[in-house]
């Protein structure tokens, strides 16, 4: 590969402007952003002008025809991820794609088939794994400090922060509400701390309690009630093959003091809370409280995630967030929704 890593951006909305491009890609040495694509040509052109990007497209298939592009960064609404991921892999590009990688296991399996046809890297953009505290907790957990984790509580709940754009609230674009949007972050991070025990069965419930009404004012402003077609709250209970269990909650709107984005892992040696780093344990009948501290000198999670992606490409390393892990994250989220629809527990197959 050339020394300069040439990148194309697919989707040029909020997360590209707010995190992926700057500080993200601009913080990685020897990278050139050569193309920007968006179905909204105005958005793509504006980004290209602001950041000196030479090529603009409105169809990702045209962007993928550029031979010089080594990798694409896909930041479109969730339901548009799969066609562009598969087309990009088939065009020989490495792919970084925003979360949720897809909205069904069927789509993920199709991506895995595409991945098996190539020698490219596909990475899910789970930036929460790359924050300084997450890296520190993971290193601590990997020493065996938790012991066997028998239960975990995972929360991604907001009081009144509902993302208003159609890409989030229109099921045709988003594929789901807070469970897919933010539950995915806390779930992925917790499973990563636990080295991905295999989920086997899930029960879940999804509600639309407040989003169709006008009682709760949105922190990001108003949204189109007629377009809103996803849940505003979901909860799930997950059983793993090793006997461990997990309770998951995700919401955009609910009566609570403030956002709760956290995971508590209960192990037989100690418990840990993310992201506070507080742990609780016992030694020789003495109760012990402590705190895992972040490692110094890391950049924001999104930037570290992009650095890891570029490093994997350049140095022939495995994907920093591989599809073999993401498939179980999506399977759990999908099963929560299915369980709610069917009013029964849903089994998760072995995808190996
Ligand atoms: N990791 C995070 O912290 C985080 C935060 C926000 C969003 N996201 C994810 O990033 C993705 C994009 O979110 P956003 O906030 O930037 O949304 P956004 O609505 O601001 O931008 C999405 C852009 O994609 C464009 N688009 C739609 N269909 C397209 C297509 N077929 N081809 C090319 N462009 C297309 C839209 O016109 C829009 O400009 C979503 O998957 C979302 O879940 C992640």
Short mmCIF file of C-alpha atoms and ligand atoms in Angstrom, two decimals:
data_model
loop_
_atom_site.label_atom_id
_atom_site.label_comp_id
_atom_site.label_asym_id
_atom_site.label_seq_id
_atom_site.Cartn_x
_atom_site.Cartn_y
_atom_site.Cartn_z
CA UNK A 1 0.00 0.00 0.00
CA UNK A 2 1.10 3.59 -0.69
CA UNK A 3 2.56 5.44 2.25
CA UNK A 4 -0.39 7.84 2.14
CA UNK A 5 -3.66 6.21 3.18
CA UNK A 6 -6.39 7.48 0.86
CA UNK A 7 -9.85 7.61 2.35
CA UNK A 8 -13.38 8.19 1.06
CA UNK A 9 -16.20 9.36 3.31
CA UNK A 10 -19.70 7.95 2.74
CA UNK A 11 -22.28 10.07 4.56
CA UNK A 12 -21.21 13.59 5.51
CA UNK A 13 -23.54 14.44 8.42
CA UNK A 14 -23.16 15.12 12.11
CA UNK A 15 -20.74 12.43 13.22
CA UNK A 16 -18.33 13.06 10.33
CA UNK A 17 -18.15 16.78 11.02
CA UNK A 18 -18.23 16.40 14.81
CA UNK A 19 -15.80 13.53 15.31
CA UNK A 20 -14.61 11.35 12.41
CA UNK A 21 -13.04 13.96 10.17
CA UNK A 22 -12.00 16.49 12.76
CA UNK A 23 -10.32 15.66 15.08
CA UNK A 24 -10.47 11.99 13.84
CA UNK A 25 -8.86 11.51 10.43
CA UNK A 26 -7.05 14.85 10.56
CA UNK A 27 -5.11 13.58 13.58
CA UNK A 28 -3.69 10.57 11.70
CA UNK A 29 -0.40 11.21 9.85
CA UNK A 30 -0.11 10.46 6.12
CA UNK A 31 -3.82 10.35 5.39
CA UNK A 32 -5.55 12.06 2.49
CA UNK A 33 -9.33 12.40 2.38
CA UNK A 34 -9.89 12.15 -1.36
CA UNK A 35 -13.68 11.90 -1.70
CA UNK A 36 -16.91 12.73 0.07
CA UNK A 37 -20.27 11.18 -0.82
CA UNK A 38 -23.75 12.05 0.38
CA UNK A 39 -27.19 11.71 -1.19
CA UNK A 40 -27.53 15.31 -0.07
CA UNK A 41 -25.14 16.88 -2.57
CA UNK A 42 -25.14 20.19 -0.75
CA UNK A 43 -23.88 18.51 2.43
CA UNK A 44 -21.12 16.66 0.56
CA UNK A 45 -20.06 19.81 -1.31
CA UNK A 46 -20.00 21.89 1.86
CA UNK A 47 -17.75 19.34 3.59
CA UNK A 48 -15.52 19.12 0.53
CA UNK A 49 -15.14 22.89 0.45
CA UNK A 50 -14.48 23.19 4.17
CA UNK A 51 -11.85 20.43 4.19
CA UNK A 52 -10.37 20.66 0.70
CA UNK A 53 -11.67 17.27 -0.48
CA UNK A 54 -11.17 16.94 -4.26
CA UNK A 55 -13.98 14.53 -5.29
CA UNK A 56 -17.70 14.76 -4.49
CA UNK A 57 -20.30 12.06 -5.21
CA UNK A 58 -23.96 11.48 -4.51
CA UNK A 59 -23.82 7.71 -5.09
CA UNK A 60 -21.37 5.60 -3.08
CA UNK A 61 -20.94 3.23 -6.05
CA UNK A 62 -19.26 6.05 -7.97
CA UNK A 63 -16.94 6.83 -5.05
CA UNK A 64 -15.95 3.15 -4.90
CA UNK A 65 -14.83 3.28 -8.55
CA UNK A 66 -11.91 5.51 -7.54
CA UNK A 67 -8.96 3.09 -7.59
CA UNK A 68 -6.81 5.35 -5.46
CA UNK A 69 -9.12 4.92 -2.43
CA UNK A 70 -7.72 2.42 0.11
CA UNK A 71 -10.43 2.72 2.75
CA UNK A 72 -13.91 4.12 3.30
CA UNK A 73 -15.49 5.51 6.42
CA UNK A 74 -19.26 4.90 6.35
CA UNK A 75 -21.38 7.30 8.41
CA UNK A 76 -24.81 6.99 6.81
CA UNK A 77 -28.05 6.17 8.63
CA UNK A 78 -28.04 2.63 10.04
CA UNK A 79 -30.17 0.98 7.36
CA UNK A 80 -27.87 2.23 4.60
CA UNK A 81 -24.75 0.65 6.10
CA UNK A 82 -25.08 -2.86 4.66
CA UNK A 83 -25.21 -2.13 0.90
CA UNK A 84 -22.27 0.27 1.10
CA UNK A 85 -20.19 -2.00 3.38
CA UNK A 86 -20.64 -4.97 1.03
CA UNK A 87 -20.01 -2.92 -2.12
CA UNK A 88 -16.90 -1.37 -0.56
CA UNK A 89 -15.45 -4.75 0.47
CA UNK A 90 -16.18 -6.13 -2.99
CA UNK A 91 -14.42 -3.10 -4.48
CA UNK A 92 -11.33 -3.99 -2.42
CA UNK A 93 -11.60 -1.19 0.14
CA UNK A 94 -11.00 -1.46 3.87
CA UNK A 95 -14.11 -0.37 5.78
CA UNK A 96 -14.76 1.51 8.99
CA UNK A 97 -18.51 1.71 9.59
CA UNK A 98 -20.50 3.48 12.27
CA UNK A 99 -22.58 1.64 14.84
CA UNK A 100 -24.83 -0.25 14.73
CA UNK A 101 -22.91 -2.04 11.96
CA UNK A 102 -26.27 -3.35 10.73
CA UNK A 103 -29.77 -3.69 12.09
CA UNK A 104 -30.20 -7.47 11.69
CA UNK A 105 -28.08 -10.60 11.91
CA UNK A 106 -29.12 -11.42 8.33
CA UNK A 107 -27.35 -8.26 7.16
CA UNK A 108 -24.28 -9.00 9.28
CA UNK A 109 -24.03 -12.50 7.85
CA UNK A 110 -24.12 -11.03 4.34
CA UNK A 111 -21.29 -8.68 5.37
CA UNK A 112 -19.34 -11.64 6.78
CA UNK A 113 -19.73 -13.47 3.45
CA UNK A 114 -18.37 -10.39 1.66
CA UNK A 115 -15.49 -10.17 4.12
CA UNK A 116 -14.61 -13.81 3.47
CA UNK A 117 -14.35 -13.02 -0.26
CA UNK A 118 -11.62 -10.43 0.40
CA UNK A 119 -8.55 -9.86 2.56
CA UNK A 120 -9.78 -6.45 3.69
CA UNK A 121 -10.46 -5.08 7.20
CA UNK A 122 -13.98 -4.34 8.40
CA UNK A 123 -14.18 -2.49 11.71
CA UNK A 124 -17.29 -1.43 13.61
CA UNK A 125 -16.87 2.11 14.94
CA UNK A 126 -17.44 1.31 18.63
CA UNK A 127 -15.55 4.33 19.88
CA UNK A 128 -16.44 3.72 23.54
CA UNK A 129 -13.89 0.90 23.58
CA UNK A 130 -11.18 3.46 22.79
CA UNK A 131 -11.74 6.02 25.55
CA UNK A 132 -9.03 6.30 28.16
CA UNK A 133 -11.16 4.85 30.97
CA UNK A 134 -12.45 1.96 28.85
CA UNK A 135 -8.90 0.98 27.90
CA UNK A 136 -7.84 1.11 31.56
CA UNK A 137 -10.81 -0.96 32.78
CA UNK A 138 -10.28 -3.53 30.03
CA UNK A 139 -6.59 -3.90 31.00
CA UNK A 140 -7.62 -4.29 34.67
CA UNK A 141 -10.34 -6.84 33.85
CA UNK A 142 -7.90 -8.80 31.69
CA UNK A 143 -5.67 -9.38 34.73
CA UNK A 144 -8.49 -11.54 36.11
CA UNK A 145 -9.34 -8.99 38.81
CA UNK A 146 -13.11 -9.48 38.40
CA UNK A 147 -13.15 -13.25 38.59
CA UNK A 148 -16.12 -14.96 36.99
CA UNK A 149 -18.74 -12.35 36.02
CA UNK A 150 -22.13 -13.75 37.01
CA UNK A 151 -24.32 -10.72 36.25
CA UNK A 152 -24.11 -7.28 34.68
CA UNK A 153 -26.30 -4.18 34.51
CA UNK A 154 -25.97 -2.15 31.34
CA UNK A 155 -27.62 1.24 30.85
CA UNK A 156 -27.85 3.74 28.03
CA UNK A 157 -30.70 5.87 29.27
CA UNK A 158 -31.42 9.52 28.63
CA UNK A 159 -34.05 11.77 30.14
CA UNK A 160 -34.86 13.95 27.13
CA UNK A 161 -32.18 13.61 24.46
CA UNK A 162 -33.94 12.21 21.43
CA UNK A 163 -31.99 12.58 18.15
CA UNK A 164 -34.38 14.40 15.86
CA UNK A 165 -33.12 13.63 12.35
CA UNK A 166 -35.00 11.09 10.18
CA UNK A 167 -31.93 8.84 10.19
CA UNK A 168 -32.69 8.05 13.83
CA UNK A 169 -36.50 8.13 14.18
CA UNK A 170 -37.72 6.84 10.82
CA UNK A 171 -37.56 3.03 11.04
CA UNK A 172 -36.92 2.87 7.28
CA UNK A 173 -33.56 4.57 7.91
CA UNK A 174 -32.64 3.74 11.49
CA UNK A 175 -33.99 0.23 11.92
CA UNK A 176 -34.63 0.93 15.61
CA UNK A 177 -34.70 3.45 18.44
CA UNK A 178 -32.43 3.91 21.49
CA UNK A 179 -31.68 0.19 21.75
CA UNK A 180 -29.89 0.23 18.36
CA UNK A 181 -28.67 3.81 18.72
CA UNK A 182 -27.11 3.99 22.18
CA UNK A 183 -27.81 0.60 23.79
CA UNK A 184 -25.31 -0.72 21.24
CA UNK A 185 -22.48 1.34 22.80
CA UNK A 186 -22.96 0.22 26.40
CA UNK A 187 -23.69 -3.37 25.37
CA UNK A 188 -20.63 -3.67 23.13
CA UNK A 189 -18.35 -2.18 25.77
CA UNK A 190 -19.66 -4.44 28.56
CA UNK A 191 -19.34 -7.56 26.39
CA UNK A 192 -15.81 -6.53 25.44
CA UNK A 193 -14.83 -6.18 29.13
CA UNK A 194 -16.18 -9.73 29.62
CA UNK A 195 -14.36 -11.16 26.56
CA UNK A 196 -17.65 -11.78 24.76
CA UNK A 197 -19.40 -14.68 26.52
CA UNK A 198 -21.79 -16.29 24.02
CA UNK A 199 -25.40 -15.12 24.40
CA UNK A 200 -27.95 -17.93 24.11
CA UNK A 201 -31.40 -16.49 24.91
CA UNK A 202 -32.99 -13.10 25.37
CA UNK A 203 -36.26 -11.65 26.53
CA UNK A 204 -37.07 -8.01 25.89
CA UNK A 205 -39.67 -5.32 25.82
CA UNK A 206 -39.85 -2.15 23.75
CA UNK A 207 -42.20 0.77 24.40
CA UNK A 208 -43.06 4.07 22.79
CA UNK A 209 -44.16 5.91 25.89
CA UNK A 210 -43.46 9.59 25.27
CA UNK A 211 -42.15 10.21 21.75
CA UNK A 212 -45.56 10.43 20.08
CA UNK A 213 -46.70 13.06 22.57
CA UNK A 214 -45.48 16.52 23.51
CA UNK A 215 -45.02 16.25 27.28
CA UNK A 216 -41.23 15.88 27.38
CA UNK A 217 -39.30 18.70 25.64
CA UNK A 218 -36.42 17.39 23.54
CA UNK A 219 -32.96 18.66 24.41
CA UNK A 220 -32.10 18.68 20.69
CA UNK A 221 -35.39 20.31 19.73
CA UNK A 222 -38.57 19.03 18.11
CA UNK A 223 -38.96 15.90 15.99
CA UNK A 224 -41.57 14.82 13.46
CA UNK A 225 -44.17 12.82 15.42
CA UNK A 226 -45.68 11.41 12.22
CA UNK A 227 -42.28 10.05 11.10
CA UNK A 228 -41.44 8.64 14.55
CA UNK A 229 -41.83 4.87 14.26
CA UNK A 230 -39.35 3.32 16.69
CA UNK A 231 -39.30 2.65 20.44
CA UNK A 232 -38.28 5.31 22.96
CA UNK A 233 -37.47 2.73 25.65
CA UNK A 234 -36.31 -0.88 25.57
CA UNK A 235 -35.13 -3.37 28.13
CA UNK A 236 -33.64 -6.80 27.73
CA UNK A 237 -32.56 -9.74 29.85
CA UNK A 238 -29.79 -11.83 28.35
CA UNK A 239 -28.60 -15.32 29.30
CA UNK A 240 -25.09 -16.43 28.32
CA UNK A 241 -23.81 -19.96 27.71
CA UNK A 242 -21.54 -19.69 30.77
CA UNK A 243 -24.52 -19.06 33.08
CA UNK A 244 -23.97 -15.31 33.37
CA UNK A 245 -26.88 -12.90 32.89
CA UNK A 246 -27.25 -9.24 31.87
CA UNK A 247 -30.00 -6.64 32.30
CA UNK A 248 -29.96 -3.92 29.63
CA UNK A 249 -31.95 -0.66 29.45
CA UNK A 250 -31.93 1.97 26.71
CA UNK A 251 -34.04 5.11 26.42
CA UNK A 252 -34.20 8.50 24.74
CA UNK A 253 -37.01 9.81 26.94
CA UNK A 254 -37.89 8.83 30.48
CA UNK A 255 -38.37 10.34 33.93
CA UNK A 256 -34.91 10.23 35.48
CA UNK A 257 -32.52 12.83 36.83
CA UNK A 258 -29.85 12.67 34.13
CA UNK A 259 -28.29 10.49 31.48
CA UNK A 260 -27.06 7.12 32.71
CA UNK A 261 -24.51 5.61 30.37
CA UNK A 262 -22.94 2.87 32.41
CA UNK A 263 -22.21 -0.77 33.03
CA UNK A 264 -21.77 -2.61 36.30
CA UNK A 265 -20.11 -6.00 36.11
CA UNK A 266 -20.55 -8.24 39.14
CA UNK A 267 -17.71 -10.74 39.42
CA UNK A 268 -16.86 -13.30 42.08
CA UNK A 269 -13.60 -11.51 42.99
CA UNK A 270 -14.82 -7.92 42.59
CA UNK A 271 -17.26 -5.67 40.76
CA UNK A 272 -16.47 -2.72 38.49
CA UNK A 273 -18.46 0.23 37.23
CA UNK A 274 -17.89 1.76 33.82
CA UNK A 275 -17.13 4.55 33.17
CA UNK A 276 -16.47 5.67 36.78
CA UNK A 277 -13.82 2.97 37.27
CA UNK A 278 -15.02 2.33 40.85
CA UNK A 279 -14.50 -1.23 42.00
CA UNK A 280 -15.51 -3.08 45.15
CA UNK A 281 -13.93 -6.19 46.57
CA UNK A 282 -12.91 -8.03 49.72
CA UNK A 283 -9.60 -9.35 51.02
CA UNK A 284 -9.12 -11.37 54.22
CA UNK A 285 -12.61 -10.32 55.41
CA UNK A 286 -11.77 -6.65 54.75
CA UNK A 287 -14.10 -4.75 52.43
CA UNK A 288 -12.16 -2.83 49.80
CA UNK A 289 -13.21 0.03 47.49
CA UNK A 290 -10.94 1.38 44.78
CA UNK A 291 -10.80 3.14 41.46
CA UNK A 292 -9.24 2.22 38.15
CA UNK A 293 -7.65 5.35 36.75
CA UNK A 294 -7.48 6.23 33.04
CA UNK A 295 -4.20 5.93 31.25
CA UNK A 296 -2.75 9.32 30.43
CA UNK A 297 -2.29 11.00 27.07
CA UNK A 298 -4.99 9.38 24.94
CA UNK A 299 -7.02 11.26 22.34
CA UNK A 300 -10.84 11.18 22.25
CA UNK A 301 -12.44 7.76 21.62
CA UNK A 302 -13.42 8.47 18.01
CA UNK A 303 -9.89 9.61 17.17
CA UNK A 304 -8.27 6.60 18.86
CA UNK A 305 -10.69 4.32 16.99
CA UNK A 306 -9.62 5.84 13.66
CA UNK A 307 -5.93 5.61 14.63
CA UNK A 308 -6.48 1.90 15.42
CA UNK A 309 -8.22 1.35 12.05
CA UNK A 310 -5.39 3.03 10.11
CA UNK A 311 -2.78 1.10 12.12
CA UNK A 312 -4.52 -2.21 11.37
CA UNK A 313 -4.50 -1.44 7.63
CA UNK A 314 -0.89 -0.27 7.57
CA UNK A 315 0.51 -3.04 9.72
CA UNK A 316 -1.64 -5.93 8.55
CA UNK A 317 -3.29 -6.40 11.94
CA UNK A 318 -6.73 -7.94 12.58
CA UNK A 319 -9.76 -5.68 12.77
CA UNK A 320 -9.72 -3.81 16.11
CA UNK A 321 -13.52 -4.39 16.36
CA UNK A 322 -14.14 -7.59 14.41
CA UNK A 323 -17.45 -8.71 12.92
CA UNK A 324 -17.27 -11.95 14.93
CA UNK A 325 -17.94 -9.84 18.05
CA UNK A 326 -20.34 -7.36 16.46
CA UNK A 327 -22.58 -10.16 15.22
CA UNK A 328 -23.48 -11.09 18.82
CA UNK A 329 -24.07 -7.44 19.75
CA UNK A 330 -26.55 -7.07 16.90
CA UNK A 331 -28.08 -10.49 17.60
CA UNK A 332 -28.86 -9.41 21.18
CA UNK A 333 -30.41 -6.10 20.09
CA UNK A 334 -32.43 -7.81 17.38
CA UNK A 335 -33.57 -10.48 19.85
CA UNK A 336 -34.78 -7.84 22.33
CA UNK A 337 -37.01 -6.37 19.62
CA UNK A 338 -38.21 -9.77 18.39
CA UNK A 339 -38.97 -10.91 21.92
CA UNK A 340 -41.04 -7.79 22.47
CA UNK A 341 -42.99 -8.37 19.26
CA UNK A 342 -43.53 -12.09 19.86
CA UNK A 343 -44.00 -11.78 23.62
CA UNK A 344 -41.66 -14.70 24.21
CA UNK A 345 -38.01 -15.52 24.79
CA UNK A 346 -35.81 -15.62 21.68
CA UNK A 347 -32.91 -18.05 21.17
CA UNK A 348 -29.60 -16.82 19.72
CA UNK A 349 -27.77 -19.25 17.42
CA UNK A 350 -24.07 -20.01 17.48
CA UNK A 351 -22.67 -17.90 14.62
CA UNK A 352 -19.16 -19.40 14.56
N1 LIG B 1 -20.50 6.75 17.59
C1 LIG B 1 -21.22 7.83 17.86
O1 LIG B 1 -20.99 8.49 18.87
C2 LIG B 1 -22.28 8.25 16.92
C3 LIG B 1 -22.94 9.46 17.11
C4 LIG B 1 -23.90 9.85 16.18
C5 LIG B 1 -24.19 9.03 15.11
N2 LIG B 1 -23.56 7.84 14.97
C6 LIG B 1 -23.86 6.94 13.83
O2 LIG B 1 -23.34 7.53 12.64
C7 LIG B 1 -24.24 7.31 11.55
C8 LIG B 1 -24.63 8.66 10.96
O3 LIG B 1 -25.16 9.46 11.99
P1 LIG B 1 -25.14 11.07 11.90
O4 LIG B 1 -25.43 11.56 13.28
O5 LIG B 1 -23.93 11.54 11.21
O6 LIG B 1 -26.44 11.27 11.00
P2 LIG B 1 -26.82 12.51 10.07
O7 LIG B 1 -28.26 12.36 9.79
O8 LIG B 1 -26.30 13.78 10.65
O9 LIG B 1 -25.96 12.24 8.74
C9 LIG B 1 -26.17 11.13 7.90
C10 LIG B 1 -25.83 11.55 6.48
O10 LIG B 1 -25.91 10.42 5.64
C11 LIG B 1 -26.48 10.85 4.40
N3 LIG B 1 -27.02 9.71 3.68
C12 LIG B 1 -28.22 9.09 3.83
N4 LIG B 1 -28.32 8.05 2.97
C13 LIG B 1 -27.16 8.01 2.27
C14 LIG B 1 -26.66 7.18 1.24
N5 LIG B 1 -27.37 6.14 0.74
N6 LIG B 1 -25.42 7.44 0.73
C15 LIG B 1 -24.70 8.48 1.18
N7 LIG B 1 -25.13 9.32 2.17
C16 LIG B 1 -26.33 9.08 2.71
C17 LIG B 1 -27.53 11.87 4.83
O11 LIG B 1 -27.92 12.71 3.75
C18 LIG B 1 -26.80 12.61 5.94
O12 LIG B 1 -26.07 13.72 5.46
C19 LIG B 1 -25.39 6.48 12.11
O13 LIG B 1 -25.14 5.12 11.88
C20 LIG B 1 -25.35 6.77 13.61
O14 LIG B 1 -25.85 5.69 14.40
C21 LIG B 1 -22.59 7.46 15.84
#
